[in-house]
Tab-separated table of C-alpha atoms in Angstrom:
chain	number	residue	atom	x	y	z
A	1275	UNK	CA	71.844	316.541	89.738
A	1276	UNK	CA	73.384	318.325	92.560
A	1277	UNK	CA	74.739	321.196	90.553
A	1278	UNK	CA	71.044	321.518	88.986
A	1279	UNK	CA	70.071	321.506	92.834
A	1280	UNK	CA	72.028	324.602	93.271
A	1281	UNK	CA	70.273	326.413	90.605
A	1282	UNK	CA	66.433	325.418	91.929
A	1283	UNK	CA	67.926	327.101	95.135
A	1284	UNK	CA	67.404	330.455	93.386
A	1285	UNK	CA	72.080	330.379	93.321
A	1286	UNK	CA	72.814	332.030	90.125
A	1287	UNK	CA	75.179	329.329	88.488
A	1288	UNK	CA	77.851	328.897	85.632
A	1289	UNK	CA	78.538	325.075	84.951
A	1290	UNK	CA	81.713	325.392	82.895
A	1291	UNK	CA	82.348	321.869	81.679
A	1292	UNK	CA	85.220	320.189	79.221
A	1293	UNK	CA	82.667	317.053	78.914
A	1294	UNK	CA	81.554	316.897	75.592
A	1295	UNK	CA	78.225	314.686	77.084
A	1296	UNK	CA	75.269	316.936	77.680
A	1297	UNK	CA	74.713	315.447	81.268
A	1298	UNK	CA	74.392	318.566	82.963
A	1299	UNK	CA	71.895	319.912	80.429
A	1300	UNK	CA	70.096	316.306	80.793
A	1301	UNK	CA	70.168	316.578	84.661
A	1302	UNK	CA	68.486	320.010	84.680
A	1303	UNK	CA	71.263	322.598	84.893
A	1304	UNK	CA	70.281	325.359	82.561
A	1305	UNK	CA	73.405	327.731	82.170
A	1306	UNK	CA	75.624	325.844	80.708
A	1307	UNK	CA	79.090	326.473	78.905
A	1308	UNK	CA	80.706	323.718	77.324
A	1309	UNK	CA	84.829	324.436	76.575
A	1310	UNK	CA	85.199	321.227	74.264
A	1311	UNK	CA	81.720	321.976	72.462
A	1312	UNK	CA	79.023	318.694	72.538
A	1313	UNK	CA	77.879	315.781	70.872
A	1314	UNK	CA	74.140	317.166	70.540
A	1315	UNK	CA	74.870	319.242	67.799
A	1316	UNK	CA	77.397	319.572	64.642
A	1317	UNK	CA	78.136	321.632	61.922
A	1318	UNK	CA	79.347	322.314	58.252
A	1319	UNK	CA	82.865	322.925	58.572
A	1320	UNK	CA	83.085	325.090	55.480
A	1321	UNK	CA	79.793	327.485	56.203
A	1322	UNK	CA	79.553	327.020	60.143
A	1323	UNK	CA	75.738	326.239	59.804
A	1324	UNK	CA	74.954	324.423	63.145
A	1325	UNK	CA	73.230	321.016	62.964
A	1326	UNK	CA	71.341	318.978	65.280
A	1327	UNK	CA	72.687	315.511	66.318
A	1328	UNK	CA	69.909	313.947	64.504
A	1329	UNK	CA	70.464	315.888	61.134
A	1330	UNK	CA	74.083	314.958	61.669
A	1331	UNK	CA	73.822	311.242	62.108
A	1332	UNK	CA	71.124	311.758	59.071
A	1333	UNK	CA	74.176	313.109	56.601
A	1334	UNK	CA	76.742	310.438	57.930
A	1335	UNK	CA	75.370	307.671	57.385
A	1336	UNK	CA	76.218	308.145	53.679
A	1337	UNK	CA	79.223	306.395	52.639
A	1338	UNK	CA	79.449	310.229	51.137
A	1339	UNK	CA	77.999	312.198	53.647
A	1340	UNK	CA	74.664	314.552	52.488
A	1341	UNK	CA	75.460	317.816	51.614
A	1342	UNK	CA	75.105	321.018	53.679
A	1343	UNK	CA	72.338	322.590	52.900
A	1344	UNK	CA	73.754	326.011	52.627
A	1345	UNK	CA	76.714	325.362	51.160
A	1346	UNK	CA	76.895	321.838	49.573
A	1347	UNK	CA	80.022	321.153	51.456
A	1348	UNK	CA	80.087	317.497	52.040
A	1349	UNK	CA	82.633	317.897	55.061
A	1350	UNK	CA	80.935	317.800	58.576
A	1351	UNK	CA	81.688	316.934	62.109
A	1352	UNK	CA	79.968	316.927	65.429
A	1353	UNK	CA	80.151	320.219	67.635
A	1354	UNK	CA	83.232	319.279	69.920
A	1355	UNK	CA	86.354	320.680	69.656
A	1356	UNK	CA	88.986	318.211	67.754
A	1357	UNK	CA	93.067	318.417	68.453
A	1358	UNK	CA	94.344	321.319	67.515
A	1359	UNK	CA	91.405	323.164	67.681
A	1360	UNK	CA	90.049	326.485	69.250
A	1361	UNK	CA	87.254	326.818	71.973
A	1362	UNK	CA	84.119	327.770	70.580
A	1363	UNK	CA	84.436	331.188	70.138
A	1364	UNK	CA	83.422	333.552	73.094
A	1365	UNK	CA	83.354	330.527	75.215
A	1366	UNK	CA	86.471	331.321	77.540
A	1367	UNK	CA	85.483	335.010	77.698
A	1368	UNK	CA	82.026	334.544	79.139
A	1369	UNK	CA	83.499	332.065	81.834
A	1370	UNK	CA	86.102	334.716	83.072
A	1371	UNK	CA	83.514	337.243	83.373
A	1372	UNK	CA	81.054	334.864	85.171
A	1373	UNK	CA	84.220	333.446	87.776
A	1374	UNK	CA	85.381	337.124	88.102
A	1375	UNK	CA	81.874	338.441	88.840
A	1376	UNK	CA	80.435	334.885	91.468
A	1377	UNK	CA	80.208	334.574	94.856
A	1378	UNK	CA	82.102	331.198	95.069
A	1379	UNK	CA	83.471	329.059	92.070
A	1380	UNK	CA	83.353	325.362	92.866
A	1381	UNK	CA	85.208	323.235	90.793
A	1382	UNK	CA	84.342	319.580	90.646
A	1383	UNK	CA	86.399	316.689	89.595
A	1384	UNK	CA	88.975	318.464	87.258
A	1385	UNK	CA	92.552	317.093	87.167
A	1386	UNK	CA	92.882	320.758	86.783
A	1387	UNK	CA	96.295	319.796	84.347
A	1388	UNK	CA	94.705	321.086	80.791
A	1389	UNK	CA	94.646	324.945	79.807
A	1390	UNK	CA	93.055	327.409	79.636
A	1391	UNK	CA	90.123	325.642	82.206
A	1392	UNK	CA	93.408	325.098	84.944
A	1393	UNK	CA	93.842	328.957	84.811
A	1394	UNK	CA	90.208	329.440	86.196
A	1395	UNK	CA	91.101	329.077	90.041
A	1396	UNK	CA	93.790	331.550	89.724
A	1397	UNK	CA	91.437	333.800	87.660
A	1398	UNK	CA	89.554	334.022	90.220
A	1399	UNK	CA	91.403	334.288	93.236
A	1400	UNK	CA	92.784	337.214	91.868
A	1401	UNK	CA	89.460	338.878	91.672
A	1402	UNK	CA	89.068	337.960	95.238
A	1403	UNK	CA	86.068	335.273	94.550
A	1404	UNK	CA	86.884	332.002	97.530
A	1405	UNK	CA	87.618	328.868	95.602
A	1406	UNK	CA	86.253	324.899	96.230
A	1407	UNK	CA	87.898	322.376	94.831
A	1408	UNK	CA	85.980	318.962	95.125
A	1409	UNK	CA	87.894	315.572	93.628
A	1410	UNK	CA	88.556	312.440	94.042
A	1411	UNK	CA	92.454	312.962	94.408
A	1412	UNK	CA	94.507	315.829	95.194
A	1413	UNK	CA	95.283	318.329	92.524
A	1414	UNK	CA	98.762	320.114	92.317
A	1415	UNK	CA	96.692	323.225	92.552
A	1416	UNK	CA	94.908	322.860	95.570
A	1417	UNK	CA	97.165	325.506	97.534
A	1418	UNK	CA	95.098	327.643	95.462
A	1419	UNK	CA	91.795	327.241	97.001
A	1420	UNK	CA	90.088	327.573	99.874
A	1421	UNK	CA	88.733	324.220	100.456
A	1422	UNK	CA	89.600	320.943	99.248
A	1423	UNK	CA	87.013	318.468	99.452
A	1424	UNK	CA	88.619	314.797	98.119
A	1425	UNK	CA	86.600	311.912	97.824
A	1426	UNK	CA	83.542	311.468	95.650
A	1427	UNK	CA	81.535	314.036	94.290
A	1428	UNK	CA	78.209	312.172	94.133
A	1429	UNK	CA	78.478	311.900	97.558
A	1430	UNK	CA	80.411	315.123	98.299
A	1431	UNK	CA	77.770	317.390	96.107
A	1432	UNK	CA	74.614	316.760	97.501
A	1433	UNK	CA	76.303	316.962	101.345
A	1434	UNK	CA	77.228	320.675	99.966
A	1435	UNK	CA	74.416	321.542	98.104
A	1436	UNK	CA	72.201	320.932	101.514
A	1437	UNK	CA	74.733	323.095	103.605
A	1438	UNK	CA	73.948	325.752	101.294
A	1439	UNK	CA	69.938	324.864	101.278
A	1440	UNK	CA	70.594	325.631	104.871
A	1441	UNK	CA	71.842	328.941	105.114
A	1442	UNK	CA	69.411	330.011	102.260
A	1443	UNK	CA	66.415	331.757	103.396
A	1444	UNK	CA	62.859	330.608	102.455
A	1445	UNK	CA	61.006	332.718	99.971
A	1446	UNK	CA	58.458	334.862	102.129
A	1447	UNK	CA	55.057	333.561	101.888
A	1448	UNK	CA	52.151	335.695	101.183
């Protein structure tokens, strides 16, 4: 809710996630970029036509799952990314532009040990953007940010979020 908190503060934010949940979307956070796709939608894995949960649970509960209705292929799967698998396409592209472009990037509770998401810090340090780590443990990248917070980030979150409600001027009344 914190990170939705942020946003309501009139802070443009990215919320780049490798959860495959929804919870952000659920907890009001409207930009959203999921690396490992979701569980609220699916697809056909022949045609690509996108499916809602619903119409996905609908087809697989078939001992031969319903066929795609563009298609006919009989061979779907929910809208995360499986082993082996690319990122959805575009995916990784809009988050460097976003973490090249911020203010601040604040990464929360990443082990920060899979690729391409443990590449973001660096990313953008490089384009000169200050970096926030926040985690329960310590992170063999941490050198590469500005602040480490460790401990827990429901508590750690909404501490930040009303440091930054703080410095953030009220809208002028009329």
């Amino acid at each position: 809710r914190a990170l939705a908190d942020l946003e309501s503060l009139g802070k443009e934010v990215l919320i780049v996630t490798q959860n495959i949940d929804s919870l952000h979307q659920a907890a009001g956070s409207t930009t959203v970029i999921e690396l490992h796709g979701g569980v609220a939608s699916g697809g056909c894995v022949d045609c690509g036509l996108e499916i809602t949960q619903t119409e996905l649970q609908d087809m697989l509960k078939y001992v031969v799952p319903r066929a795609c209705k563009t298609c006919s292929s009989r061979r779907v799967k929910p809208g995360v990314v499986l082993f082996g698998e690319d990122l959805p396409t575009g995916a990784f592209e809009k988050v460097r532009e976003f973490v090249t472009s911020s203010q601040c990037l604040l990464m929360v509770g990443s082990s920060l040990k899979v690729a391409p998401a443990n590449t973001i810090p660096s990313m953008a340090k490089k384009a000169g953007v200050p970096v926030i780590f926040v985690n329960k443990e310590k992170t063999k990248l941490d050198h590469v940010a500005d602040v480490v917070l460790t401990g827990c980030a429901a508590q750690l979150l909404p501490q930040l979020v009303e440091g930054v409600r703080s410095l953030t001027p009220a809208p002028a009344s009329l």
